Amino acid sequence: MAKPLGIDPTFFRIGTGFVIGFAMLAFFVNCLILVFKKEGHGNFLRLFAFNSLYGLGAMLGALFAEFFLRTEVKWMLVYYATGIIIVALANLATHYKVILNALRGDPPPANRRNLSAETPRGRVL
């Protein structure tokens, strides 16, 4: 695939290895967020959304490269990329509303309180 781009094949392999390795690490972090039930916290939710979007983008790029840069398509790589895209879309779809609220800066529904009834110290009167 490096020939159509006009770059060194070794550099291309190392570069794509880092991209895919980071995507794998991102999905592992997403698994940890889900296992330890941290998806209700805003920062963890932003990280969860970023990781899912990164995996989605990396694998869409991989599919693009597979179909348009490679002379012969390696179907097993297409199946892997498609599976990762499905997982990333499922992650984003199951947390869609919560992710949008976190990106806007709204507190998660579980942490919302009647803010008008709170004193400056945060205790309800």
PDB file of C-alpha atoms in Angstrom:
ATOM      1  CA  MET A   1       0.000   0.000   0.000  1.00  0.00           C
ATOM      2  CA  ALA A   2       2.914   2.367   0.476  1.00  0.00           C
ATOM      3  CA  LYS A   3       3.786   2.461  -3.252  1.00  0.00           C
ATOM      4  CA  PRO A   4       0.638   4.382  -4.336  1.00  0.00           C
ATOM      5  CA  LEU A   5       1.376   6.917  -1.589  1.00  0.00           C
ATOM      6  CA  GLY A   6       5.025   7.182  -2.559  1.00  0.00           C
ATOM      7  CA  ILE A   7       6.419   6.542   0.935  1.00  0.00           C
ATOM      8  CA  ASP A   8       8.767   4.006   2.458  1.00  0.00           C
ATOM      9  CA  PRO A   9       6.921   0.707   3.186  1.00  0.00           C
ATOM     10  CA  THR A  10       8.657   0.289   6.556  1.00  0.00           C
ATOM     11  CA  PHE A  11       7.559   3.752   7.669  1.00  0.00           C
ATOM     12  CA  PHE A  12       4.018   2.969   6.495  1.00  0.00           C
ATOM     13  CA  ARG A  13       3.885  -0.295   8.473  1.00  0.00           C
ATOM     14  CA  ILE A  14       5.221   1.346  11.630  1.00  0.00           C
ATOM     15  CA  GLY A  15       2.826   4.287  11.281  1.00  0.00           C
ATOM     16  CA  THR A  16      -0.241   2.122  10.774  1.00  0.00           C
ATOM     17  CA  GLY A  17       0.928  -0.081  13.648  1.00  0.00           C
ATOM     18  CA  PHE A  18       0.875   2.906  15.988  1.00  0.00           C
ATOM     19  CA  VAL A  19      -2.575   3.981  14.756  1.00  0.00           C
ATOM     20  CA  ILE A  20      -4.058   0.515  15.227  1.00  0.00           C
ATOM     21  CA  GLY A  21      -2.213  -0.028  18.517  1.00  0.00           C
ATOM     22  CA  PHE A  22      -3.650   3.197  19.905  1.00  0.00           C
ATOM     23  CA  ALA A  23      -7.129   2.134  18.764  1.00  0.00           C
ATOM     24  CA  MET A  24      -6.709  -1.169  20.619  1.00  0.00           C
ATOM     25  CA  LEU A  25      -5.541   0.669  23.746  1.00  0.00           C
ATOM     26  CA  ALA A  26      -8.514   3.036  23.440  1.00  0.00           C
ATOM     27  CA  PHE A  27     -10.980   0.140  23.321  1.00  0.00           C
ATOM     28  CA  PHE A  28      -9.252  -1.465  26.314  1.00  0.00           C
ATOM     29  CA  VAL A  29      -9.708   1.786  28.251  1.00  0.00           C
ATOM     30  CA  ASN A  30     -13.376   1.805  27.203  1.00  0.00           C
ATOM     31  CA  CYS A  31     -13.722  -1.716  28.598  1.00  0.00           C
ATOM     32  CA  LEU A  32     -12.203  -0.571  31.892  1.00  0.00           C
ATOM     33  CA  ILE A  33     -14.581   2.396  32.017  1.00  0.00           C
ATOM     34  CA  LEU A  34     -17.558   0.077  31.516  1.00  0.00           C
ATOM     35  CA  VAL A  35     -16.327  -2.590  33.957  1.00  0.00           C
ATOM     36  CA  PHE A  36     -15.687  -0.118  36.759  1.00  0.00           C
ATOM     37  CA  LYS A  37     -18.955   1.761  36.059  1.00  0.00           C
ATOM     38  CA  LYS A  38     -17.273   5.115  35.472  1.00  0.00           C
ATOM     39  CA  GLU A  39     -19.355   6.028  32.422  1.00  0.00           C
ATOM     40  CA  GLY A  40     -21.550   8.351  34.525  1.00  0.00           C
ATOM     41  CA  HIS A  41     -18.681  10.774  35.180  1.00  0.00           C
ATOM     42  CA  GLY A  42     -18.211  13.576  32.660  1.00  0.00           C
ATOM     43  CA  ASN A  43     -14.468  13.209  32.075  1.00  0.00           C
ATOM     44  CA  PHE A  44     -14.650   9.439  31.710  1.00  0.00           C
ATOM     45  CA  LEU A  45     -17.584   9.840  29.342  1.00  0.00           C
ATOM     46  CA  ARG A  46     -15.657  12.298  27.179  1.00  0.00           C
ATOM     47  CA  LEU A  47     -12.743   9.850  27.088  1.00  0.00           C
ATOM     48  CA  PHE A  48     -15.161   7.020  26.220  1.00  0.00           C
ATOM     49  CA  ALA A  49     -16.631   9.083  23.352  1.00  0.00           C
ATOM     50  CA  PHE A  50     -13.189  10.137  22.070  1.00  0.00           C
ATOM     51  CA  ASN A  51     -11.922   6.539  22.156  1.00  0.00           C
ATOM     52  CA  SER A  52     -14.961   5.268  20.274  1.00  0.00           C
ATOM     53  CA  LEU A  53     -14.714   8.014  17.667  1.00  0.00           C
ATOM     54  CA  TYR A  54     -10.983   7.409  17.263  1.00  0.00           C
ATOM     55  CA  GLY A  55     -11.528   3.677  16.716  1.00  0.00           C
ATOM     56  CA  LEU A  56     -14.301   4.420  14.253  1.00  0.00           C
ATOM     57  CA  GLY A  57     -12.164   6.881  12.298  1.00  0.00           C
ATOM     58  CA  ALA A  58      -9.069   4.670  12.298  1.00  0.00           C
ATOM     59  CA  MET A  59     -10.984   1.683  10.971  1.00  0.00           C
ATOM     60  CA  LEU A  60     -12.835   3.723   8.349  1.00  0.00           C
ATOM     61  CA  GLY A  61      -9.406   4.913   7.202  1.00  0.00           C
ATOM     62  CA  ALA A  62      -8.197   1.324   7.180  1.00  0.00           C
ATOM     63  CA  LEU A  63     -11.140   0.272   5.000  1.00  0.00           C
ATOM     64  CA  PHE A  64     -10.489   3.187   2.650  1.00  0.00           C
ATOM     65  CA  ALA A  65      -6.828   2.191   2.364  1.00  0.00           C
ATOM     66  CA  GLU A  66      -7.725  -1.470   1.898  1.00  0.00           C
ATOM     67  CA  PHE A  67     -10.076  -0.829  -1.017  1.00  0.00           C
ATOM     68  CA  PHE A  68      -8.314   2.067  -2.735  1.00  0.00           C
ATOM     69  CA  LEU A  69      -4.589   1.586  -2.062  1.00  0.00           C
ATOM     70  CA  ARG A  70      -4.063  -2.162  -2.014  1.00  0.00           C
ATOM     71  CA  THR A  71      -3.852  -3.982  -5.327  1.00  0.00           C
ATOM     72  CA  GLU A  72      -5.578  -7.055  -3.878  1.00  0.00           C
ATOM     73  CA  VAL A  73      -8.044  -6.743  -0.986  1.00  0.00           C
ATOM     74  CA  LYS A  74      -7.248  -8.819   2.117  1.00  0.00           C
ATOM     75  CA  TRP A  75     -10.756  -9.774   3.204  1.00  0.00           C
ATOM     76  CA  MET A  76      -9.795 -10.872   6.710  1.00  0.00           C
ATOM     77  CA  LEU A  77      -8.565  -7.321   7.423  1.00  0.00           C
ATOM     78  CA  VAL A  78     -11.852  -5.968   6.069  1.00  0.00           C
ATOM     79  CA  TYR A  79     -13.772  -8.254   8.456  1.00  0.00           C
ATOM     80  CA  TYR A  80     -11.671  -7.115  11.426  1.00  0.00           C
ATOM     81  CA  ALA A  81     -12.147  -3.442  10.581  1.00  0.00           C
ATOM     82  CA  THR A  82     -15.885  -3.931  10.052  1.00  0.00           C
ATOM     83  CA  GLY A  83     -16.187  -5.651  13.445  1.00  0.00           C
ATOM     84  CA  ILE A  84     -14.380  -2.808  15.184  1.00  0.00           C
ATOM     85  CA  ILE A  85     -16.584  -0.252  13.411  1.00  0.00           C
ATOM     86  CA  ILE A  86     -19.687  -2.092  14.615  1.00  0.00           C
ATOM     87  CA  VAL A  87     -18.395  -2.126  18.211  1.00  0.00           C
ATOM     88  CA  ALA A  88     -17.534   1.591  18.065  1.00  0.00           C
ATOM     89  CA  LEU A  89     -20.969   2.462  16.664  1.00  0.00           C
ATOM     90  CA  ALA A  90     -22.659   0.319  19.333  1.00  0.00           C
ATOM     91  CA  ASN A  91     -20.646   2.102  22.049  1.00  0.00           C
ATOM     92  CA  LEU A  92     -21.685   5.488  20.706  1.00  0.00           C
ATOM     93  CA  ALA A  93     -25.322   4.485  20.155  1.00  0.00           C
ATOM     94  CA  THR A  94     -25.839   3.053  23.642  1.00  0.00           C
ATOM     95  CA  HIS A  95     -24.506   6.198  25.317  1.00  0.00           C
ATOM     96  CA  TYR A  96     -25.672   8.738  22.709  1.00  0.00           C
ATOM     97  CA  LYS A  97     -27.713  11.112  24.908  1.00  0.00           C
ATOM     98  CA  VAL A  98     -25.331  10.940  27.843  1.00  0.00           C
ATOM     99  CA  ILE A  99     -22.342  11.650  25.580  1.00  0.00           C
ATOM    100  CA  LEU A 100     -24.087  14.677  24.046  1.00  0.00           C
ATOM    101  CA  ASN A 101     -24.873  16.034  27.510  1.00  0.00           C
ATOM    102  CA  ALA A 102     -21.276  15.492  28.658  1.00  0.00           C
ATOM    103  CA  LEU A 103     -19.898  17.227  25.573  1.00  0.00           C
ATOM    104  CA  ARG A 104     -22.209  20.167  26.258  1.00  0.00           C
ATOM    105  CA  GLY A 105     -21.012  20.297  29.870  1.00  0.00           C
ATOM    106  CA  ASP A 106     -24.318  19.238  31.469  1.00  0.00           C
ATOM    107  CA  PRO A 107     -24.046  17.012  34.543  1.00  0.00           C
ATOM    108  CA  PRO A 108     -25.115  13.381  34.120  1.00  0.00           C
ATOM    109  CA  PRO A 109     -28.749  12.631  35.093  1.00  0.00           C
ATOM    110  CA  ALA A 110     -27.682  10.720  38.220  1.00  0.00           C
ATOM    111  CA  ASN A 111     -25.723  13.730  39.525  1.00  0.00           C
ATOM    112  CA  ARG A 112     -28.390  16.358  38.843  1.00  0.00           C
ATOM    113  CA  ARG A 113     -30.049  17.881  41.890  1.00  0.00           C
ATOM    114  CA  ASN A 114     -32.387  20.722  42.505  1.00  0.00           C
ATOM    115  CA  LEU A 115     -29.698  23.373  42.299  1.00  0.00           C
ATOM    116  CA  SER A 116     -32.015  26.182  43.416  1.00  0.00           C
ATOM    117  CA  ALA A 117     -32.530  24.491  46.825  1.00  0.00           C
ATOM    118  CA  GLU A 118     -28.812  24.202  47.588  1.00  0.00           C
ATOM    119  CA  THR A 119     -26.818  26.404  49.882  1.00  0.00           C
ATOM    120  CA  PRO A 120     -23.350  27.651  48.858  1.00  0.00           C
ATOM    121  CA  ARG A 121     -21.820  24.614  50.564  1.00  0.00           C
ATOM    122  CA  GLY A 122     -23.898  22.270  48.413  1.00  0.00           C
ATOM    123  CA  ARG A 123     -26.240  20.986  51.121  1.00  0.00           C
ATOM    124  CA  VAL A 124     -29.995  21.014  50.631  1.00  0.00           C
ATOM    125  CA  LEU A 125     -31.903  23.201  53.093  1.00  0.00           C
TER     126      LEU A 125
END
